[in-house]
Amino acid sequence: MAETATATGRKVKFIITRRERPEAAPFTEEFEVPYRPNMNVISALMEIQRNPVKADGAKTSPVCWESNCLEEVCGACSMVINGKPRQACSTLIDKLEQPVRLEPMSTFPVVRDLVINRERMFNALKKVKAWIPIDGTYDLGPGPRMAESKRQWAYELSKCMTCGVCLEACPNVNDRNSFIGPASISQVRLFNAHPTGEMNAAERLEALMEEGGIEGCGNSQNCVRSCPKGIPLTTSIAAMNKDTTKHMFKQWLGL
Amino acid sequence: MKGNSYLPRKIHSLLGVIPLGLFIVEHALTNYSAYEGGKEGFSDSIDLLNSLPLVLWMEIFLIWLPILFHGVYGLYIAYQSNINTGRFSYGRNWAFTAQRITGVITFIFIAWHFYETRLQVALGNVSHEELGQHMNSIVSDPLAFTAYIIGVLAATFHFANGLWAFLVSWGITVGPRAQKVSSNICMVIFVIIAALFLLSLFAFRGDEFASAAATALSSVSVG
């Protein structure tokens, strides 16, 4: 089947920003990949991996990238595609302008080629305690129930896959700024909305009120425009602004 | 709460609206009296302000110190931000960038404006009665007039858009609809206050505010 498609001779041109080591200087390489109907960026990268030959015919090393689920739920294959950060798996070639430009999300440390290290996002989740503590020395019994109307919007927040697209889009996530980024702020809203998680709400709010916390948001709102899962990130941030402001006054007044 | 960036940023946000936002509205209204009431109206407004009790203390604690903190901390906030409107050319991202650029312009403009007006009054070079004439001589220079227009538009935008951001940062406007409505209201505030300032700037250029000597000369030549 692949043969019939390639017989048409159509090629898709790629310009990929690469680097060999984390500290190495980036460079670009051009590739021409045989077109197949419905191909996505990952399948094009797989084609380059099988046949690592540049557009000028010279051999090169295969391009490295990261991916797992291939259905936009794991967040591993985030990269900058034609200038915008998004998931390589759900980005269809048919919907892209050519040549297709692939770059790593350089807000994060680049490991090699398109592979980045998103460790800072996981550290941020640890910092804001984005979990529900239920472990104890005895059975705590069933937790309180959650209203269905609340569950519905909380579910939207739970779609976050820590992909890093919102951090890449945010103008305040950079080397001069300690802002933790939109994703973990939205997770505070999620876990504080949970009837059991709510019992530790103050701890999470206080984490957002530390250096590099929620005050780092400058309201550019690029995050909500970029999120591949359509999470209402700016609503989450504003809601946490409200809760941290209330918490600040409660602390002052000793309530 | 330990010493961290949360509190200074919160204070920065608050000071921008109270007292600085209130001051910019007061300043626009006072200046507008030059357009509405001419030389007499303007000097009445100045007399009214200077008849307020503790006026110097109000200037120090409600205007100068807040501007100094808001301005210096604001420069640091601007330094901490990237400009990425090239990749993300969304309206709010442009406003984010404009907020930082107009903030820097406003800070420089206010320093210059303070030196030319309030400091000269403090040094005794200009009296309260001469302020109208003084403004006339400043804005008669096309370069200074252009600088004033840019400065006034930058300051007004910075206030109006900052008011929008204040409402978000304090958790008053949470959802997208509330933020959309407040954005429209803030842009109306921008247009109104900018109009007040611009009208007064044009009023200051009028013959009425020209110095007595210059007025006498022009009336002689006309007569």
Tab-separated table of C-alpha atoms in Angstrom:
chain	number	residue	atom	x	y	z
A	1	MET	CA	0.000	0.000	0.000
A	2	ALA	CA	2.871	2.301	0.865
A	3	GLU	CA	4.337	1.696	-2.603
A	4	THR	CA	1.219	2.898	-4.407
A	5	ALA	CA	1.242	6.068	-2.351
A	6	THR	CA	4.930	6.801	-2.874
A	7	ALA	CA	4.504	6.132	-6.563
A	8	THR	CA	2.796	9.485	-6.790
A	9	GLY	CA	6.227	10.918	-6.044
A	10	ARG	CA	4.976	13.623	-3.722
A	11	LYS	CA	7.487	14.633	-1.065
A	12	VAL	CA	7.079	16.508	2.181
A	13	LYS	CA	9.925	18.863	3.007
A	14	PHE	CA	11.131	19.166	6.606
A	15	ILE	CA	13.571	21.620	8.167
A	16	ILE	CA	14.607	20.248	11.548
A	17	THR	CA	16.594	22.055	14.220
A	18	ARG	CA	19.031	19.581	15.713
A	19	ARG	CA	21.826	19.427	18.241
A	20	GLU	CA	24.074	16.559	19.197
A	21	ARG	CA	24.556	17.218	22.889
A	22	PRO	CA	22.773	19.429	25.446
A	23	GLU	CA	25.504	22.069	25.336
A	24	ALA	CA	26.208	21.794	21.592
A	25	ALA	CA	25.238	24.556	19.157
A	26	PRO	CA	21.985	23.943	17.253
A	27	PHE	CA	21.986	23.512	13.471
A	28	THR	CA	19.305	22.758	10.891
A	29	GLU	CA	19.005	19.881	8.431
A	30	GLU	CA	16.549	19.477	5.569
A	31	PHE	CA	14.761	16.260	4.734
A	32	GLU	CA	12.351	15.143	2.055
A	33	VAL	CA	9.953	12.432	3.135
A	34	PRO	CA	7.673	10.507	0.727
A	35	TYR	CA	4.083	11.616	1.241
A	36	ARG	CA	1.497	9.180	2.518
A	37	PRO	CA	-2.163	10.061	3.077
A	38	ASN	CA	-3.060	10.984	6.687
A	39	MET	CA	0.557	10.986	7.858
A	40	ASN	CA	1.432	12.891	11.018
A	41	VAL	CA	4.703	14.443	12.193
A	42	ILE	CA	5.639	11.278	14.127
A	43	SER	CA	5.219	9.021	11.090
A	44	ALA	CA	7.402	11.417	9.083
A	45	LEU	CA	10.053	11.294	11.819
A	46	MET	CA	9.834	7.475	11.746
A	47	GLU	CA	10.469	7.621	8.003
A	48	ILE	CA	13.586	9.759	8.607
A	49	GLN	CA	14.679	7.290	11.282
A	50	ARG	CA	14.402	4.412	8.794
A	51	ASN	CA	16.249	6.316	6.079
A	52	PRO	CA	18.395	9.063	7.612
A	53	VAL	CA	19.320	10.805	4.368
A	54	LYS	CA	19.114	14.571	4.003
A	55	ALA	CA	17.409	16.343	1.123
A	56	ASP	CA	20.808	16.864	-0.560
A	57	GLY	CA	21.395	13.070	-0.536
A	58	ALA	CA	24.063	13.056	2.205
A	59	LYS	CA	23.722	10.537	5.029
A	60	THR	CA	23.191	11.818	8.553
A	61	SER	CA	22.364	10.475	12.003
A	62	PRO	CA	18.699	9.641	12.656
A	63	VAL	CA	16.745	12.496	14.234
A	64	CYS	CA	15.918	11.870	17.911
A	65	TRP	CA	12.507	12.641	19.370
A	66	GLU	CA	10.343	11.397	22.202
A	67	SER	CA	6.869	9.874	21.933
A	68	ASN	CA	4.779	7.259	23.682
A	69	CYS	CA	1.017	7.071	23.389
A	70	LEU	CA	0.527	8.445	19.845
A	71	GLU	CA	-2.962	9.586	20.829
A	72	GLU	CA	-2.338	12.928	22.560
A	73	VAL	CA	-2.654	11.808	26.150
A	74	CYS	CA	0.940	11.324	27.334
A	75	GLY	CA	2.469	14.710	26.551
A	76	ALA	CA	5.863	13.326	25.519
A	77	CYS	CA	6.027	14.407	21.876
A	78	SER	CA	5.650	18.179	22.377
A	79	MET	CA	7.750	20.154	19.915
A	80	VAL	CA	7.627	23.440	18.068
A	81	ILE	CA	5.963	22.761	14.713
A	82	ASN	CA	5.923	25.686	12.289
A	83	GLY	CA	6.514	28.079	15.153
A	84	LYS	CA	3.829	26.776	17.514
A	85	PRO	CA	4.361	24.290	20.365
A	86	ARG	CA	2.087	21.258	19.952
A	87	GLN	CA	1.944	17.468	19.940
A	88	ALA	CA	3.732	15.796	17.042
A	89	CYS	CA	1.330	12.813	17.169
A	90	SER	CA	-1.876	14.782	16.632
A	91	THR	CA	-0.396	17.180	14.083
A	92	LEU	CA	-1.360	16.027	10.602
A	93	ILE	CA	0.917	16.855	7.685
A	94	ASP	CA	-2.099	17.620	5.472
A	95	LYS	CA	-2.965	20.529	7.729
A	96	LEU	CA	0.531	22.059	7.771
A	97	GLU	CA	2.194	24.616	5.568
A	98	GLN	CA	5.346	23.344	3.881
A	99	PRO	CA	8.240	23.167	4.445
A	100	VAL	CA	7.445	21.828	7.900
A	101	ARG	CA	9.798	23.306	10.495
A	102	LEU	CA	10.459	21.218	13.604
A	103	GLU	CA	12.285	22.641	16.604
A	104	PRO	CA	12.658	21.486	20.209
A	105	MET	CA	10.741	23.440	22.905
A	106	SER	CA	13.824	25.374	23.959
A	107	THR	CA	12.191	26.770	27.120
A	108	PHE	CA	13.269	23.383	28.494
A	109	PRO	CA	16.816	21.982	28.522
A	110	VAL	CA	17.345	20.267	25.151
A	111	VAL	CA	18.804	16.770	25.527
A	112	ARG	CA	19.320	16.014	21.841
A	113	ASP	CA	17.586	17.095	18.610
A	114	LEU	CA	13.873	17.315	19.501
A	115	VAL	CA	14.189	15.615	22.901
A	116	ILE	CA	13.729	17.923	25.881
A	117	ASN	CA	13.843	17.473	29.645
A	118	ARG	CA	10.522	18.409	31.305
A	119	GLU	CA	11.790	17.707	34.830
A	120	ARG	CA	10.957	21.242	36.019
A	121	MET	CA	7.261	20.510	35.434
A	122	PHE	CA	7.355	17.428	37.644
A	123	ASN	CA	9.269	19.382	40.283
A	124	ALA	CA	6.537	22.034	40.116
A	125	LEU	CA	3.868	19.360	40.717
A	126	LYS	CA	5.833	18.178	43.763
A	127	LYS	CA	6.188	21.751	44.992
A	128	VAL	CA	2.435	22.419	44.897
A	129	LYS	CA	1.649	18.933	46.292
A	130	ALA	CA	-0.478	17.937	43.309
A	131	TRP	CA	-1.794	14.775	44.910
A	132	ILE	CA	-4.343	13.702	47.523
A	133	PRO	CA	-2.808	12.296	50.713
A	134	ILE	CA	-4.882	9.319	51.859
A	135	ASP	CA	-2.213	7.118	53.417
A	136	GLY	CA	-2.511	6.543	57.138
A	137	THR	CA	-1.981	3.932	59.832
A	138	TYR	CA	-5.615	2.863	59.716
A	139	ASP	CA	-8.463	2.749	57.219
A	140	LEU	CA	-9.782	6.275	56.867
A	141	GLY	CA	-13.029	5.049	55.353
A	142	PRO	CA	-14.724	6.437	52.254
A	143	GLY	CA	-14.139	10.112	51.450
A	144	PRO	CA	-16.838	12.737	50.940
A	145	ARG	CA	-18.742	12.683	47.666
A	146	MET	CA	-18.156	15.158	44.875
A	147	ALA	CA	-21.033	17.006	43.218
A	148	GLU	CA	-21.527	15.950	39.593
A	149	SER	CA	-21.537	19.588	38.396
A	150	LYS	CA	-18.126	20.091	39.992
A	151	ARG	CA	-16.789	16.785	38.732
A	152	GLN	CA	-17.543	17.850	35.188
A	153	TRP	CA	-15.296	20.910	35.196
A	154	ALA	CA	-12.692	19.263	37.409
A	155	TYR	CA	-12.447	16.466	34.835
A	156	GLU	CA	-11.409	19.012	32.216
A	157	LEU	CA	-8.507	20.088	34.459
A	158	SER	CA	-7.495	16.462	34.970
A	159	LYS	CA	-6.770	16.166	31.241
A	160	CYS	CA	-3.435	17.946	31.777
A	161	MET	CA	-0.649	15.666	30.499
A	162	THR	CA	2.283	17.832	31.668
A	163	CYS	CA	3.270	18.267	28.020
A	164	GLY	CA	4.912	21.676	28.572
A	165	VAL	CA	3.214	23.494	25.684
A	166	CYS	CA	1.819	26.178	28.026
A	167	LEU	CA	5.274	26.819	29.499
A	168	GLU	CA	6.780	27.132	26.020
A	169	ALA	CA	4.064	29.649	25.055
A	170	CYS	CA	4.363	31.683	28.267
A	171	PRO	CA	6.542	34.818	27.951
A	172	ASN	CA	7.228	34.713	31.693
A	173	VAL	CA	8.759	31.223	31.718
A	174	ASN	CA	12.419	31.961	30.974
A	175	ASP	CA	15.902	32.100	32.474
A	176	ARG	CA	15.316	35.484	34.137
A	177	ASN	CA	12.080	34.423	35.793
A	178	SER	CA	11.353	31.725	38.384
A	179	PHE	CA	7.647	31.372	37.424
A	180	ILE	CA	6.519	27.717	37.756
A	181	GLY	CA	4.166	28.027	34.770
A	182	PRO	CA	0.421	27.606	34.185
A	183	ALA	CA	0.121	23.779	34.306
A	184	SER	CA	0.815	23.258	38.012
A	185	ILE	CA	-1.361	26.236	39.027
A	186	SER	CA	-4.295	24.557	37.286
A	187	GLN	CA	-3.468	21.316	39.127
A	188	VAL	CA	-3.757	23.154	42.455
A	189	ARG	CA	-7.277	24.129	41.411
A	190	LEU	CA	-8.012	20.501	40.492
A	191	PHE	CA	-6.766	19.012	43.767
A	192	ASN	CA	-8.291	21.794	45.878
A	193	ALA	CA	-11.640	21.116	44.188
A	194	HIS	CA	-11.529	17.473	45.251
A	195	PRO	CA	-13.530	16.907	48.480
A	196	THR	CA	-10.633	15.018	50.100
A	197	GLY	CA	-7.888	17.112	48.497
A	198	GLU	CA	-9.611	20.207	49.825
A	199	MET	CA	-8.516	19.221	53.333
A	200	ASN	CA	-4.957	20.235	52.363
A	201	ALA	CA	-5.972	23.229	50.262
A	202	ALA	CA	-3.992	25.741	52.348
A	203	GLU	CA	-0.705	23.846	51.798
A	204	ARG	CA	-1.101	24.050	48.019
A	205	LEU	CA	-2.102	27.722	48.111
A	206	GLU	CA	0.928	28.514	50.264
A	207	ALA	CA	3.159	26.774	47.715
A	208	LEU	CA	1.699	29.104	45.064
A	209	MET	CA	2.474	32.093	47.302
A	210	GLU	CA	6.193	31.327	47.399
A	211	GLU	CA	8.956	32.721	45.207
A	212	GLY	CA	8.186	31.958	41.552
A	213	GLY	CA	4.590	31.056	42.360
A	214	ILE	CA	1.338	32.364	40.957
A	215	GLU	CA	2.450	36.023	40.997
A	216	GLY	CA	4.746	35.208	38.061
A	217	CYS	CA	1.706	35.146	35.749
A	218	GLY	CA	1.625	38.260	33.576
A	219	ASN	CA	-1.769	37.528	31.957
A	220	SER	CA	-0.522	37.162	28.386
A	221	GLN	CA	-3.018	34.267	28.153
A	222	ASN	CA	-0.926	32.444	25.532
A	223	CYS	CA	-1.264	29.284	27.651
A	224	VAL	CA	-5.008	28.924	27.216
A	225	ARG	CA	-4.673	29.575	23.477
A	226	SER	CA	-1.959	26.901	23.150
A	227	CYS	CA	-3.119	24.071	25.429
A	228	PRO	CA	-3.681	20.961	23.244
A	229	LYS	CA	-6.281	19.656	25.707
A	230	GLY	CA	-8.277	22.893	25.796
A	231	ILE	CA	-7.842	23.269	29.567
A	232	PRO	CA	-9.188	26.644	30.816
A	233	LEU	CA	-5.771	27.566	32.237
A	234	THR	CA	-6.431	31.302	32.624
A	235	THR	CA	-9.663	30.582	34.494
A	236	SER	CA	-7.694	28.265	36.793
A	237	ILE	CA	-5.036	30.932	37.354
A	238	ALA	CA	-7.629	33.631	38.114
A	239	ALA	CA	-9.483	31.245	40.454
A	240	MET	CA	-6.214	30.539	42.285
A	241	ASN	CA	-5.504	34.292	42.361
A	242	LYS	CA	-8.790	34.643	44.179
A	243	ASP	CA	-8.024	31.810	46.613
A	244	THR	CA	-4.450	32.944	47.345
A	245	THR	CA	-5.658	36.532	47.885
A	246	LYS	CA	-8.296	35.279	50.353
A	247	HIS	CA	-5.680	33.089	52.022
A	248	MET	CA	-3.314	36.070	52.350
A	249	PHE	CA	-5.959	38.127	54.156
A	250	LYS	CA	-6.894	35.154	56.373
A	251	GLN	CA	-3.241	34.775	57.367
A	252	TRP	CA	-2.953	38.495	58.164
A	253	LEU	CA	-6.114	38.595	60.193
A	254	GLY	CA	-5.331	35.277	61.879
A	255	LEU	CA	-8.606	33.731	60.787
B	1	MET	CA	4.828	33.836	54.672
B	2	LYS	CA	8.558	34.107	54.043
B	3	GLY	CA	10.186	36.961	52.201
B	4	ASN	CA	9.419	36.270	48.558
B	5	SER	CA	8.103	37.802	45.376
B	6	TYR	CA	4.402	37.234	46.139
B	7	LEU	CA	3.913	40.206	48.453
B	8	PRO	CA	5.901	42.853	46.510
B	9	ARG	CA	4.114	41.813	43.312
B	10	LYS	CA	0.752	42.060	45.057
B	11	ILE	CA	1.650	45.515	46.418
B	12	HIS	CA	2.847	46.553	42.957
B	13	SER	CA	-0.526	45.540	41.535
B	14	LEU	CA	-2.491	47.321	44.273
B	15	LEU	CA	-0.491	50.567	44.122
B	16	GLY	CA	-1.079	50.762	40.369
B	17	VAL	CA	-4.802	51.186	41.026
B	18	ILE	CA	-4.861	52.671	44.537
B	19	PRO	CA	-3.544	55.351	44.757
B	20	LEU	CA	-1.870	55.739	41.339
B	21	GLY	CA	-4.934	54.969	39.230
B	22	LEU	CA	-6.975	57.433	41.244
B	23	PHE	CA	-4.222	60.022	40.860
B	24	ILE	CA	-4.145	59.651	37.067
B	25	VAL	CA	-7.918	60.208	36.959
B	26	GLU	CA	-7.580	63.276	39.209
B	27	HIS	CA	-4.715	64.592	37.055
B	28	ALA	CA	-6.742	64.124	33.850
B	29	LEU	CA	-9.727	65.978	35.338
B	30	THR	CA	-7.579	68.843	36.644
B	31	ASN	CA	-5.902	69.245	33.265
B	32	TYR	CA	-9.233	69.019	31.483
B	33	SER	CA	-10.315	72.164	33.340
B	34	ALA	CA	-7.783	73.963	31.108
B	35	TYR	CA	-9.840	72.863	28.097
B	36	GLU	CA	-13.212	73.432	29.702
B	37	GLY	CA	-12.587	76.575	31.732
B	38	GLY	CA	-9.537	78.041	30.040
B	39	LYS	CA	-6.848	79.812	32.001
B	40	GLU	CA	-9.194	80.684	34.834
B	41	GLY	CA	-10.659	77.195	35.125
B	42	PHE	CA	-7.186	75.665	35.229
B	43	SER	CA	-5.901	78.023	37.877
B	44	ASP	CA	-9.053	77.439	39.967
B	45	SER	CA	-8.359	73.696	39.852
B	46	ILE	CA	-4.770	74.241	40.934
B	47	ASP	CA	-5.903	76.460	43.796
B	48	LEU	CA	-8.429	73.821	44.841
B	49	LEU	CA	-5.742	71.109	44.954
B	50	ASN	CA	-3.305	73.276	46.857
B	51	SER	CA	-5.940	74.237	49.390
B	52	LEU	CA	-6.244	70.560	50.431
B	53	PRO	CA	-4.936	69.838	53.914
B	54	LEU	CA	-1.582	68.028	54.209
B	55	VAL	CA	-1.123	68.400	50.463
B	56	LEU	CA	2.647	67.824	50.532
B	57	TRP	CA	2.252	64.685	52.648
B	58	MET	CA	-0.428	63.394	50.308
B	59	GLU	CA	1.920	64.022	47.399
B	60	ILE	CA	4.725	62.129	49.129
B	61	PHE	CA	2.747	59.119	50.360
B	62	LEU	CA	0.003	58.851	47.758
B	63	ILE	CA	1.929	59.830	44.640
B	64	TRP	CA	5.722	59.970	44.795
B	65	LEU	CA	6.582	56.933	46.914
B	66	PRO	CA	3.987	54.681	45.219
B	67	ILE	CA	5.263	55.779	41.786
B	68	LEU	CA	8.832	55.083	42.834
B	69	PHE	CA	8.024	51.566	44.085
B	70	HIS	CA	5.638	50.757	41.233
B	71	GLY	CA	8.110	52.093	38.658
B	72	VAL	CA	11.291	50.466	39.960
B	73	TYR	CA	9.633	47.097	40.661
B	74	GLY	CA	7.842	47.401	37.317
B	75	LEU	CA	11.155	47.768	35.484
B	76	TYR	CA	12.230	44.517	37.151
B	77	ILE	CA	9.007	42.799	36.041
B	78	ALA	CA	9.555	44.038	32.475
B	79	TYR	CA	13.122	42.714	32.577
B	80	GLN	CA	11.795	39.289	33.614
B	81	SER	CA	9.485	38.990	30.595
B	82	ASN	CA	10.136	37.742	27.092
B	83	ILE	CA	8.519	39.280	24.041
B	84	ASN	CA	6.994	36.469	21.958
B	85	THR	CA	4.301	38.304	19.985
B	86	GLY	CA	6.090	37.134	16.817
B	87	ARG	CA	5.110	33.533	17.536
B	88	PHE	CA	1.902	34.217	19.467
B	89	SER	CA	0.235	37.248	17.932
B	90	TYR	CA	-2.898	37.115	20.092
B	91	GLY	CA	-4.563	40.290	21.344
B	92	ARG	CA	-3.880	39.614	25.004
B	93	ASN	CA	-0.247	38.788	24.318
B	94	TRP	CA	0.107	42.121	22.503
B	95	ALA	CA	-1.463	43.818	25.522
B	96	PHE	CA	1.001	41.959	27.772
B	97	THR	CA	3.927	43.265	25.709
B	98	ALA	CA	2.434	46.761	25.402
B	99	GLN	CA	1.927	46.854	29.177
B	100	ARG	CA	5.674	46.421	29.688
B	101	ILE	CA	6.720	48.820	26.918
B	102	THR	CA	4.260	51.553	27.990
B	103	GLY	CA	5.389	51.029	31.587
B	104	VAL	CA	8.990	51.840	30.694
B	105	ILE	CA	7.922	54.823	28.539
B	106	THR	CA	5.671	56.098	31.345
B	107	PHE	CA	8.450	55.813	33.939
B	108	ILE	CA	10.837	57.896	31.792
B	109	PHE	CA	8.056	60.356	30.890
B	110	ILE	CA	7.041	60.856	34.520
B	111	ALA	CA	10.658	61.477	35.573
B	112	TRP	CA	11.004	64.159	32.879
B	113	HIS	CA	7.546	65.634	33.544
B	114	PHE	CA	8.228	65.773	37.310
B	115	TYR	CA	11.555	67.527	36.693
B	116	GLU	CA	9.954	70.099	34.390
B	117	THR	CA	6.910	70.922	36.478
B	118	ARG	CA	6.728	69.870	40.144
B	119	LEU	CA	10.455	70.192	40.789
B	120	GLN	CA	10.557	73.671	39.230
B	121	VAL	CA	7.677	74.707	41.505
B	122	ALA	CA	9.554	73.281	44.494
B	123	LEU	CA	12.720	75.167	43.488
B	124	GLY	CA	10.737	78.369	43.229
B	125	ASN	CA	11.397	78.824	39.498
B	126	VAL	CA	7.685	78.569	38.651
B	127	SER	CA	4.753	79.696	40.766
B	128	HIS	CA	1.350	77.975	40.853
B	129	GLU	CA	-0.161	80.909	38.929
B	130	GLU	CA	2.457	80.550	36.178
B	131	LEU	CA	1.871	76.791	35.612
B	132	GLY	CA	-0.503	77.345	32.687
B	133	GLN	CA	2.021	79.615	30.938
B	134	HIS	CA	4.780	77.176	31.837
B	135	MET	CA	2.913	74.302	30.166
B	136	ASN	CA	2.253	76.543	27.174
B	137	SER	CA	5.962	77.226	26.731
B	138	ILE	CA	6.755	73.489	27.029
B	139	VAL	CA	4.147	72.171	24.605
B	140	SER	CA	4.741	74.982	22.100
B	141	ASP	CA	7.903	73.098	21.178
B	142	PRO	CA	6.748	70.467	18.638
B	143	LEU	CA	9.238	67.888	19.926
B	144	ALA	CA	8.140	68.276	23.557
B	145	PHE	CA	4.493	68.278	22.438
B	146	THR	CA	5.010	64.964	20.619
B	147	ALA	CA	6.794	63.556	23.673
B	148	TYR	CA	3.864	64.614	25.857
B	149	ILE	CA	1.336	62.966	23.538
B	150	ILE	CA	3.329	59.720	23.549
B	151	GLY	CA	3.840	59.895	27.310
B	152	VAL	CA	0.190	60.570	28.041
B	153	LEU	CA	-1.046	57.781	25.749
B	154	ALA	CA	1.480	55.333	27.247
B	155	ALA	CA	0.540	56.234	30.833
B	156	THR	CA	-3.182	56.012	30.112
B	157	PHE	CA	-2.939	52.666	28.337
B	158	HIS	CA	-0.724	51.330	31.112
B	159	PHE	CA	-3.327	52.334	33.692
B	160	ALA	CA	-6.360	51.018	31.783
B	161	ASN	CA	-4.761	47.689	30.843
B	162	GLY	CA	-3.209	47.444	34.303
B	163	LEU	CA	-6.662	47.831	35.802
B	164	TRP	CA	-7.777	44.836	33.722
B	165	ALA	CA	-4.793	42.804	34.967
B	166	PHE	CA	-5.424	43.955	38.546
B	167	LEU	CA	-8.952	42.522	38.365
B	168	VAL	CA	-7.499	39.169	37.243
B	169	SER	CA	-4.572	39.135	39.670
B	170	TRP	CA	-6.796	39.762	42.670
B	171	GLY	CA	-9.262	37.114	41.523
B	172	ILE	CA	-12.143	39.514	40.852
B	173	THR	CA	-12.666	38.624	37.171
B	174	VAL	CA	-12.218	34.851	36.954
B	175	GLY	CA	-14.011	33.431	33.921
B	176	PRO	CA	-13.373	34.321	30.260
B	177	ARG	CA	-16.663	36.252	30.004
B	178	ALA	CA	-15.894	38.449	33.011
B	179	GLN	CA	-12.418	39.100	31.609
B	180	LYS	CA	-13.829	39.976	28.197
B	181	VAL	CA	-16.335	42.435	29.641
B	182	SER	CA	-13.740	44.038	31.931
B	183	SER	CA	-11.358	44.295	28.967
B	184	ASN	CA	-13.963	46.264	27.014
B	185	ILE	CA	-14.680	48.521	29.982
B	186	CYS	CA	-10.965	49.159	30.516
B	187	MET	CA	-10.485	50.101	26.865
B	188	VAL	CA	-13.343	52.614	27.183
B	189	ILE	CA	-11.590	54.026	30.270
B	190	PHE	CA	-8.391	54.277	28.182
B	191	VAL	CA	-10.158	56.239	25.449
B	192	ILE	CA	-11.905	58.611	27.869
B	193	ILE	CA	-8.848	59.438	29.988
B	194	ALA	CA	-6.603	59.733	26.924
B	195	ALA	CA	-9.129	62.158	25.400
B	196	LEU	CA	-9.133	64.285	28.572
B	197	PHE	CA	-5.329	64.509	28.548
B	198	LEU	CA	-5.085	65.183	24.811
B	199	LEU	CA	-7.723	67.915	24.910
B	200	SER	CA	-5.899	69.626	27.764
B	201	LEU	CA	-2.575	69.358	25.915
B	202	PHE	CA	-4.116	71.069	22.888
B	203	ALA	CA	-5.708	73.648	25.206
B	204	PHE	CA	-2.307	74.468	26.710
B	205	ARG	CA	-1.050	75.297	23.213
B	206	GLY	CA	-3.731	77.990	22.858
B	207	ASP	CA	-3.038	81.728	22.926
B	208	GLU	CA	-4.846	82.025	26.239
B	209	PHE	CA	-2.022	80.209	28.028
B	210	ALA	CA	0.785	82.058	26.187
B	211	SER	CA	2.822	84.294	28.470
B	212	ALA	CA	1.495	87.791	29.187
B	213	ALA	CA	4.261	89.374	27.169
B	214	ALA	CA	3.625	87.178	24.155
B	215	THR	CA	-0.141	87.820	24.358
B	216	ALA	CA	0.452	91.557	24.523
B	217	LEU	CA	2.697	91.388	21.487
B	218	SER	CA	0.223	89.368	19.443
B	219	SER	CA	-2.661	91.690	20.381
B	220	VAL	CA	-0.581	94.682	19.316
B	221	SER	CA	0.251	93.141	15.979
B	222	VAL	CA	-3.402	92.155	15.444
B	223	GLY	CA	-4.641	95.577	16.583
